XYZ file of C-alpha atoms in Angstrom:
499
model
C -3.222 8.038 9.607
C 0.534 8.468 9.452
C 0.583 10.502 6.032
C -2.572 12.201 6.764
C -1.186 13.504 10.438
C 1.651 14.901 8.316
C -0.551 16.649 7.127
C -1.995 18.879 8.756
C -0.220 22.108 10.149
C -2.824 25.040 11.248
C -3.161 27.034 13.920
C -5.856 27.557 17.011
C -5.888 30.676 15.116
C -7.854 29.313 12.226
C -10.982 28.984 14.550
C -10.475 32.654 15.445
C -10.294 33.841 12.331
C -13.027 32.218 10.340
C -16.043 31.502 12.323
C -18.003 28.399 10.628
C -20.521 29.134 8.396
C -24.020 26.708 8.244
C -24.607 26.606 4.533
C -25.165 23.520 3.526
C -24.639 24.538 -0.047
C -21.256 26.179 -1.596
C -21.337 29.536 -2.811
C -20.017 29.803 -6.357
C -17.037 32.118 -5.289
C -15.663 29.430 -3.234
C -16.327 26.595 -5.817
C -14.291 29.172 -8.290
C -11.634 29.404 -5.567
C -10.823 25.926 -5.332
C -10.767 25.674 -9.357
C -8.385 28.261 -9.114
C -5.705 27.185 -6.602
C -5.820 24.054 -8.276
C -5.063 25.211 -11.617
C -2.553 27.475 -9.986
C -0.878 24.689 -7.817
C -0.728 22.578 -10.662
C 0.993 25.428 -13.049
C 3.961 25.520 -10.171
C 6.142 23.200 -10.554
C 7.136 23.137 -6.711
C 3.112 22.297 -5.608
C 2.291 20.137 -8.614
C 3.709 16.975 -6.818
C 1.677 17.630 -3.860
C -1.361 18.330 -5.471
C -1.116 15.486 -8.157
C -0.184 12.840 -5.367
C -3.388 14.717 -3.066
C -5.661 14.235 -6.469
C -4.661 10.561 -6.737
C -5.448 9.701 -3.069
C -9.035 10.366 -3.872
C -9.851 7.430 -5.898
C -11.864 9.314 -8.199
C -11.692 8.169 -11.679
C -13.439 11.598 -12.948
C -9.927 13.461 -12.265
C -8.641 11.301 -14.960
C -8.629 14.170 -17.572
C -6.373 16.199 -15.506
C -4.057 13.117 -15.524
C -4.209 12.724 -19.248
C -3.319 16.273 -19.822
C -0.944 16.334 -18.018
C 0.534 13.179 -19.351
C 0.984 14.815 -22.628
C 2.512 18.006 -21.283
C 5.963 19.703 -22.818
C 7.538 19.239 -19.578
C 9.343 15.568 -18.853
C 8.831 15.354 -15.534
C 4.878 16.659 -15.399
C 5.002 13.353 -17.855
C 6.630 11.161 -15.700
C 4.608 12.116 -12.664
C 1.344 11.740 -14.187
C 2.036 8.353 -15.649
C 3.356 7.284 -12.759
C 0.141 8.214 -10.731
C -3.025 7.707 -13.093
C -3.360 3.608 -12.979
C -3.452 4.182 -9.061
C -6.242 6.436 -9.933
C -8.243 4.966 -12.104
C -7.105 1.665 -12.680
C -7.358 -0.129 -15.874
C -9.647 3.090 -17.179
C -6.094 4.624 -17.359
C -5.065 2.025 -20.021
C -5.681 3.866 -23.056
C -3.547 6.705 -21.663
C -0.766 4.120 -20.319
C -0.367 2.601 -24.501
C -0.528 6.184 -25.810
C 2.665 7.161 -23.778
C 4.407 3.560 -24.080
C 4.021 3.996 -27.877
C 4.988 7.399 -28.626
C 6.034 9.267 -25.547
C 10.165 11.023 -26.290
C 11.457 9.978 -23.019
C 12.210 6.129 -22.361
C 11.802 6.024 -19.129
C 8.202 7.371 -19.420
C 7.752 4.794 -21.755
C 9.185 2.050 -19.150
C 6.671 3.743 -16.003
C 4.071 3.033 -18.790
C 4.690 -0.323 -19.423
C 4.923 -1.229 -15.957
C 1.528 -0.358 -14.894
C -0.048 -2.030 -17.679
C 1.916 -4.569 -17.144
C 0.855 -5.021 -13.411
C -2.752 -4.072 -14.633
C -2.650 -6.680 -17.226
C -4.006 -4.522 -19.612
C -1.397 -4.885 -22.536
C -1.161 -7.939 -25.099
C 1.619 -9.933 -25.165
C 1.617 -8.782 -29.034
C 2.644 -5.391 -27.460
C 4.637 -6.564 -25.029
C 6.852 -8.464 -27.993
C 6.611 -4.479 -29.882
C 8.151 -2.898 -26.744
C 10.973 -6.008 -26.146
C 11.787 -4.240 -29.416
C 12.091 -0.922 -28.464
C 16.075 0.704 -28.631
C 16.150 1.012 -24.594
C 17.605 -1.935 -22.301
C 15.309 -0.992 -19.514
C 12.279 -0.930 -21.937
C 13.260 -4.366 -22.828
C 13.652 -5.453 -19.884
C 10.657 -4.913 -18.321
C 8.951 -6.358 -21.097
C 10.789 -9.277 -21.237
C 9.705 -9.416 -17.114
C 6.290 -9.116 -18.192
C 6.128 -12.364 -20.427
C 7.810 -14.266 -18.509
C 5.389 -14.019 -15.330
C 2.582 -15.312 -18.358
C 5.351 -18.355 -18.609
C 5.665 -16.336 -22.298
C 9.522 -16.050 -22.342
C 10.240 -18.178 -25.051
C 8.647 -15.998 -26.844
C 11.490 -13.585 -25.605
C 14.330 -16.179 -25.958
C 16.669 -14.105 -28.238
C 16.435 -11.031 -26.379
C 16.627 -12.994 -23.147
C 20.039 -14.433 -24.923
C 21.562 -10.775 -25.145
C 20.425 -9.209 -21.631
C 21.981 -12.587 -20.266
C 25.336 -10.568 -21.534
C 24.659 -7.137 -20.233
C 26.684 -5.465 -17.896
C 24.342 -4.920 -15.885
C 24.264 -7.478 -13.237
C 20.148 -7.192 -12.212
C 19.571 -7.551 -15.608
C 21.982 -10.265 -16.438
C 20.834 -12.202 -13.591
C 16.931 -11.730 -14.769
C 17.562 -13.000 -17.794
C 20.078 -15.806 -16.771
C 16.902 -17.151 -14.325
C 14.562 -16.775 -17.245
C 16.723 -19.251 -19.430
C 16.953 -21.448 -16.522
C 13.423 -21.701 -16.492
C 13.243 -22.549 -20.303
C 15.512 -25.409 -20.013
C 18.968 -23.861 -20.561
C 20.753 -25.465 -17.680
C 24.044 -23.744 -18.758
C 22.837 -20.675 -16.871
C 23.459 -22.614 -13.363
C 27.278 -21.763 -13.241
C 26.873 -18.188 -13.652
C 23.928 -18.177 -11.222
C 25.991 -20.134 -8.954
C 28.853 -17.661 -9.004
C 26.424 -14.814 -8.355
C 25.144 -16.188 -5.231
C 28.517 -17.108 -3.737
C 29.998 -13.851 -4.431
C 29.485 -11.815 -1.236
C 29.574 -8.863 -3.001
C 26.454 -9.442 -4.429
C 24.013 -6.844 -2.689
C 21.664 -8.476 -0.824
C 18.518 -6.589 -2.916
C 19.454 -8.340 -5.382
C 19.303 -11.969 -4.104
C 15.612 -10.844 -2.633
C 15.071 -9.604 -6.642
C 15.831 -13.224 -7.585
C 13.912 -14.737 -5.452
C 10.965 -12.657 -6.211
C 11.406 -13.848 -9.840
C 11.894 -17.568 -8.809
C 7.735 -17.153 -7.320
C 6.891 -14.714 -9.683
C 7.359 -17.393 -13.053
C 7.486 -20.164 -10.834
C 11.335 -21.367 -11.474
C 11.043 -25.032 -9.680
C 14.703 -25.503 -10.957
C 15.770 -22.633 -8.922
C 14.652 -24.395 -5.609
C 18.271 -25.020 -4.954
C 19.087 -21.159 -5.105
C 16.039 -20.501 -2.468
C 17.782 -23.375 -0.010
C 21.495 -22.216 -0.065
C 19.977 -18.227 0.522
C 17.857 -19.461 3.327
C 20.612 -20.636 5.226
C 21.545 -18.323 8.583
C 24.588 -16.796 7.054
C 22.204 -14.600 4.962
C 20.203 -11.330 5.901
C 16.982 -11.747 7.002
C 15.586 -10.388 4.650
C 17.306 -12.525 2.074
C 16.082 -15.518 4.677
C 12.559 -14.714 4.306
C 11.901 -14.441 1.164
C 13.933 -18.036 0.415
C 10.937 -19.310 2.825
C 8.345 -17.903 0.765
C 10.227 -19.448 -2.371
C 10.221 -22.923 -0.661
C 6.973 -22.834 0.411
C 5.272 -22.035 -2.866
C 7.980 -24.053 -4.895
C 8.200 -26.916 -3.131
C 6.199 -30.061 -3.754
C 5.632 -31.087 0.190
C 7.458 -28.020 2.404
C 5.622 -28.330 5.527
C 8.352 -30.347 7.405
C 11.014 -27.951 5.862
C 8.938 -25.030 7.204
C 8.313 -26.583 10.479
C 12.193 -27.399 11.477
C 13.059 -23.967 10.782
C 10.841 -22.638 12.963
C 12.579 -24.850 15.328
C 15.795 -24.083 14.487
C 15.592 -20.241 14.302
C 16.057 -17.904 17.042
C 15.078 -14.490 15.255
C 11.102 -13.754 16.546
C 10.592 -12.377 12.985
C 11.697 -15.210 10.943
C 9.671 -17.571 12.507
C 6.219 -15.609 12.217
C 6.630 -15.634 8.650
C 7.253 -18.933 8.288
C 4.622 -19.885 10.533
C 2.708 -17.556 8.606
C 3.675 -19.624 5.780
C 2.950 -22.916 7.308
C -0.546 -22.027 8.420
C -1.697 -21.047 4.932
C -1.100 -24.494 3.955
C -3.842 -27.398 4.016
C -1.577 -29.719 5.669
C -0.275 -27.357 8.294
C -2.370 -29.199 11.231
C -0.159 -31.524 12.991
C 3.191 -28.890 12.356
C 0.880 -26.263 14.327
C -0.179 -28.215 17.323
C 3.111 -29.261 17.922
C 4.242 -25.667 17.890
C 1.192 -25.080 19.849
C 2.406 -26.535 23.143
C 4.728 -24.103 24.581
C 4.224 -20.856 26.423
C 6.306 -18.194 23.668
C 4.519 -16.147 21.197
C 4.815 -18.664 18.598
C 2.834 -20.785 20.950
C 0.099 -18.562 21.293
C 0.550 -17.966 17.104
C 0.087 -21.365 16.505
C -2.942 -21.432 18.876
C -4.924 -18.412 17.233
C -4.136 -20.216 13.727
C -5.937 -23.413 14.985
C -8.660 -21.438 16.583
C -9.569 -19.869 13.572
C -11.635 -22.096 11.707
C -12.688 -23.605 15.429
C -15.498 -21.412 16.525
C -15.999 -18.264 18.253
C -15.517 -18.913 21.718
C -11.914 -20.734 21.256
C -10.457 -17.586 18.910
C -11.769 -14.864 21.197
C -9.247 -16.501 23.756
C -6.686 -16.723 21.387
C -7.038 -12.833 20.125
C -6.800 -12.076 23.367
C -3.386 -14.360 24.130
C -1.788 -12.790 20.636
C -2.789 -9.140 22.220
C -1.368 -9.556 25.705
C 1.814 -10.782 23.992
C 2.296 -7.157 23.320
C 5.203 -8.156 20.727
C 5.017 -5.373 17.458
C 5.907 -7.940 14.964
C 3.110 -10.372 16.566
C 0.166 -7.908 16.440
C 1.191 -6.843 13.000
C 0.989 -10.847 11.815
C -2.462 -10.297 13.726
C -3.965 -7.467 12.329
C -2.675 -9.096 9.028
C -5.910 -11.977 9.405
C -8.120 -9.379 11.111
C -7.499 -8.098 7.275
C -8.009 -11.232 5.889
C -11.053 -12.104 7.921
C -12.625 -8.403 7.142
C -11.977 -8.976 3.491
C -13.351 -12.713 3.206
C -16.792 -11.320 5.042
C -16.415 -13.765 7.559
C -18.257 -11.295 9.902
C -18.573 -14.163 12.998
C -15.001 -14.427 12.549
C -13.729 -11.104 12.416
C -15.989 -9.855 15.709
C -14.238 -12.261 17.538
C -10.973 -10.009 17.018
C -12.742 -6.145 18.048
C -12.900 -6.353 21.935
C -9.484 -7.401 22.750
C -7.965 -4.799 19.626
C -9.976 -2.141 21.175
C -8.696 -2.970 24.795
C -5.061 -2.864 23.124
C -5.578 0.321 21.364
C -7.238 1.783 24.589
C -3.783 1.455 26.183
C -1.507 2.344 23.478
C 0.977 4.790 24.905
C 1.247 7.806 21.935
C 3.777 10.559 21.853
C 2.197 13.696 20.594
C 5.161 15.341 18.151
C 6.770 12.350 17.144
C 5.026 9.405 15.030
C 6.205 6.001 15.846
C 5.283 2.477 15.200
C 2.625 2.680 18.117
C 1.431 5.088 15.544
C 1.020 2.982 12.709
C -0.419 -0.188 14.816
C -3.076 2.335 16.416
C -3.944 3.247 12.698
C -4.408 0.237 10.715
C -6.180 -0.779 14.141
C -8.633 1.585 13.401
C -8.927 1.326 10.051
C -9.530 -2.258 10.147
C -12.178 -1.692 12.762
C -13.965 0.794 10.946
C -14.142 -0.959 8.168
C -15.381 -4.472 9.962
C -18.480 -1.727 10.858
C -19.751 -3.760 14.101
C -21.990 -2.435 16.692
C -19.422 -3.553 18.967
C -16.568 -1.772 17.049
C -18.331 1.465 16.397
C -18.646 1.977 19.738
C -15.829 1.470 20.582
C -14.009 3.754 18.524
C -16.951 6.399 19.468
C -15.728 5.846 23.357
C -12.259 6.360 22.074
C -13.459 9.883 20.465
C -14.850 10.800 23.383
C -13.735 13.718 25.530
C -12.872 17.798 24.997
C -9.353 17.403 24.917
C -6.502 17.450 21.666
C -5.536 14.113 22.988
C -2.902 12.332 20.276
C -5.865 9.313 20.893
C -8.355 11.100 19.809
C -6.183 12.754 16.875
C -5.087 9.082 15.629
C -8.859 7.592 15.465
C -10.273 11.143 13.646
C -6.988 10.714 11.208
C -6.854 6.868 10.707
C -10.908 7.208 9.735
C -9.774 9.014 6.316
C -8.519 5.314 5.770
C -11.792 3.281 5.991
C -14.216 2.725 3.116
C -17.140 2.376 5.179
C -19.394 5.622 5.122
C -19.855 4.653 9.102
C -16.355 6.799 9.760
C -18.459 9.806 8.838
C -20.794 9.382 11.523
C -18.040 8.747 13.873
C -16.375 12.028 13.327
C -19.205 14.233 12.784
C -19.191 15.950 16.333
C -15.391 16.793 15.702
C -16.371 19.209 13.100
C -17.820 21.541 16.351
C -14.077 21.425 17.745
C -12.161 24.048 18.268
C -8.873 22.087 18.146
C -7.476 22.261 13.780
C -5.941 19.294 13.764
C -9.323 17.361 15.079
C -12.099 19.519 12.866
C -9.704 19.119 9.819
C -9.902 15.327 9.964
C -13.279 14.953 10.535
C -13.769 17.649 7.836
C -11.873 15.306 5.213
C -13.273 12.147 6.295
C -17.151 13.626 6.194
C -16.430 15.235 2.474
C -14.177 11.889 1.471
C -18.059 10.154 2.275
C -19.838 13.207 0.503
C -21.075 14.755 3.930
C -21.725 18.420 3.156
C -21.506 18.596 6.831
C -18.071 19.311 5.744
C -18.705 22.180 3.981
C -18.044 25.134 6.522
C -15.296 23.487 7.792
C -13.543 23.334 4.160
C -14.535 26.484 3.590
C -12.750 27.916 6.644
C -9.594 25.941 5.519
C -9.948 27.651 2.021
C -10.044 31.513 3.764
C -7.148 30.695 5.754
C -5.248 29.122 3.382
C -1.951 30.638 4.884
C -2.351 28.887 7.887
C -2.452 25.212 6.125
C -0.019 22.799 3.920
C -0.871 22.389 0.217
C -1.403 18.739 1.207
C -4.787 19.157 2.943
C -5.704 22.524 1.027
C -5.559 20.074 -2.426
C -8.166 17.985 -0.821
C -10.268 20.479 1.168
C -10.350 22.388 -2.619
C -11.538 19.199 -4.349
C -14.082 18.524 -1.692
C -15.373 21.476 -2.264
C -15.714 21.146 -5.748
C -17.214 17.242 -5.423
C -19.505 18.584 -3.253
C -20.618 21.635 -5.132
C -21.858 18.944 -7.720
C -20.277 20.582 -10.061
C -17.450 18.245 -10.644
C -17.682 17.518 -14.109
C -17.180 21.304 -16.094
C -14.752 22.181 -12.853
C -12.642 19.366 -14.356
C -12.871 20.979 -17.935
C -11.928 23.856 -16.702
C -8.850 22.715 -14.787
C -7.644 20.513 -17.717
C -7.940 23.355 -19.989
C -6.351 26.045 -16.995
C -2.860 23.665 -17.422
C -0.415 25.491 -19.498
């Protein structure tokens, strides 16, 4: 909901002006239109950000043409945005476009954003990935050196490993220095040593090696994730030691337990509980934890009610909601997540009533987002997607009323979020309002769900263009086209509209 709230900027006078039609179809001139601003927006260099990051948000692996276009365009930085974008889009689909620009795009850099996607999409050979350690660009090699070492392929990397261990750059000496380390070349320890003690050395940077020390799984490193765990560090820094010792370890549950202990920062401790809980052996470490009357009490409790039945983790929802701490109903909505994901259905009901009861009195501010904001949101989200009778209601209740209440402006914008086609049902009275902000959501979330309830609504926003932010015109235009089910030539037409 947060980016979507952002936005939208029209006026009451947008209702005035443009009374909604009923078609249920779109009339060419308007499916034209929207081929046209797009082409246009996209042609202007100051809108093409904002309508290539709108395009992307869609999901919708048929705008991929328009992405490989405009991968290949004269300008550097239409290249660089549309690599950066298109494996967001469409995934490993975007592949083939991904090795065309790591292999022959001018610009390094492009040619690093390349490699990094297909790297994270694992859609690149370790064949290729030895090509680009090869290419004449330190940050090209890099990154592919980075790549085949999280397949535990860096010896085939060894030599070039051997000369970024000398560069003067210290994130990439210090990549490279752990990477030996992990093949056995305990010489690196005195220079990794010296790095850590230095406290000059920016804190990002410890978090960066101890990212690398899960990511390859550097066991030798362990003593590394121990010294930077220690209080003297950030927490930050502190955290992500944890998460090193818990996955690197051979038996960390004690280790993770005392610290809870010993810790006084709220934060800390949920993640290592956190941590902890995810383990098999975390049992007896949580009902000891379990016995006191803080927040990590009641965390404790929910974790052991989990897997316990309904009754006992209804009580413990509850007890984790009317602790009212941010950082606890985030670690919270974190295995309502989990749960929603898994399909454990029983589980995940278990969590609605006492999130709806929490969202029901969440106190918003109506010109200024905050983390209430955000909470309220993924609240939403998750319960849209979770799709219960129970749920759907609720939310319904919550969009209940006449008023341009911020509630009833975070459920209609945190629906765009959900997957399930339910949020179009949810909304669908919204698109009678006469409030902007509320028909415009409801407008986007019925045409993200191909409603063509949507249509007069997007249609309206298309006439009064003036009156609205290239970030929602870019997706009431597409809509419009999607719905028009005329996608496919529109598309042709765009791609070939891109000078």
């Amino acid at each position: 909901m947060t980016t979507l709230s952002r936005w939208i900027v029209c006026l009451l006078a947008v209702a005035a002006a443009a009374p909604a039609a009923r078609a249920a179809t779109i009339p060419q001139e308007n499916r034209n239109a929207a081929v046209t601003w797009i082409v246009e927006s996209i042609n202007d260099p100051e809108t093409l950000p904002i309508v290539l990051a709108g395009l992307k948000s869609t999901n919708d692996k048929r705008l991929l043409p328009v992405f490989t276009r405009l991968s290949r365009d004269s300008d550097r930085e239409a290249r660089l945005m549309a690599t950066a974008m298109v494996a967001e889009l469409a995934g490993k689909d975007a592949a083939p476009v991904l090795l065309e620009r790591l292999k022959s795009d001018p610009a390094m850099v492009i040619r690093g954003e390349a490699l990094i996607h297909l790297a994270r999409l694992e859609a690149i050979s370790d064949a290729d990935l030895l090509k680009a350690a090869a290419m004449p660009d330190a940050g090209v090699q890099v990154i592919a050196a980075r790549a085949l070492a999280r397949r535990n392929q860096a010896a085939m990397a060894r030599d070039l490993l051997a000369k970024l261990a000398e560069s003067r750059d210290m994130d990439t000496q210090v990549f490279a220095r752990m990477s030996l380390l992990d093949l056995g070349d305990d010489g690196q320890i005195p220079h990794l040593r010296k790095v850590i003690l230095d406290e000059a050395t920016p804190p990002d940077l410890l978090v960066r090696m101890l990212n690398q020390m899960r990511d390859e799984i550097i066991t030798k490193a362990l003593p590394v994730a121990r010294y930077l765990a220690k209080p003297s560090q950030l927490l930050p820094v502190r955290i992500r030691a944890y998460w090193a010792i818990a996955e690197l370890a051979d038996k960390p549950g004690d280790e993770l337990a005392k610290a809870i202990g010993e810790s006084d920062s709220m934060v800390l401790r949920l993640n290592i509980l956190r941590m902890l809980a995810e383990r098999d052996d975390a049992g007896g470490h949580l009902r000891q934890l379990a016995g006191g009357d803080d927040s990590i009490a009641a965390t404790a409790r929910f974790e052991l009610a989990r897997p316990a039945g309904a009754n006992k983790l209804a009580a413990a929802v509850a007890e984790m909601v009317r602790q009212g701490h941010p950082v606890v109903i985030e670690y919270l909505l974190n295995r309502f997540r989990q749960d929603i994901e898994a399909d454990r259905k029983d589980r995940a009901e278990q969590y609605v009533q006492p999130l709806l009861g929490y969202l029901a009195d969440l106190e918003l501010t109506r010109n200024r987002l905050t983390g209430a904001h955000d909470r309220g949101a993924t609240i939403v989200e998750l319960l849209a997607n979770h799709g219960s009778h129970t749920a759907v209601a609720g939310l319904k209740d919550l969009l209940k009323g006449t008023q341009n209440s911020p509630m009833r402006q975070l459920v209609a914008g945190a629906l765009y979020r959900s997957d399930n086609a339910i949020a179009a049902d949810l909304v669908r009275p919204l698109l009678e309002s006469p409030y902007c902000e509320l028909y415009t959501y409801a407008a986007l979330v019925t045409a993200r769900h191909g409603g063509k309830a949507a249509i007069p609504v997007l249609i309206k926003l298309q006439d009064n263009q003036r009156l609205s932010r290239p970030d929602v015109l870019v997706l009431a235009n597409w809509y419009l086209i999607d719905l028009s089910g005329l996608a496919a030539p529109s598309i042709d037409t765009i791609t070939k509209g891109i000078e």
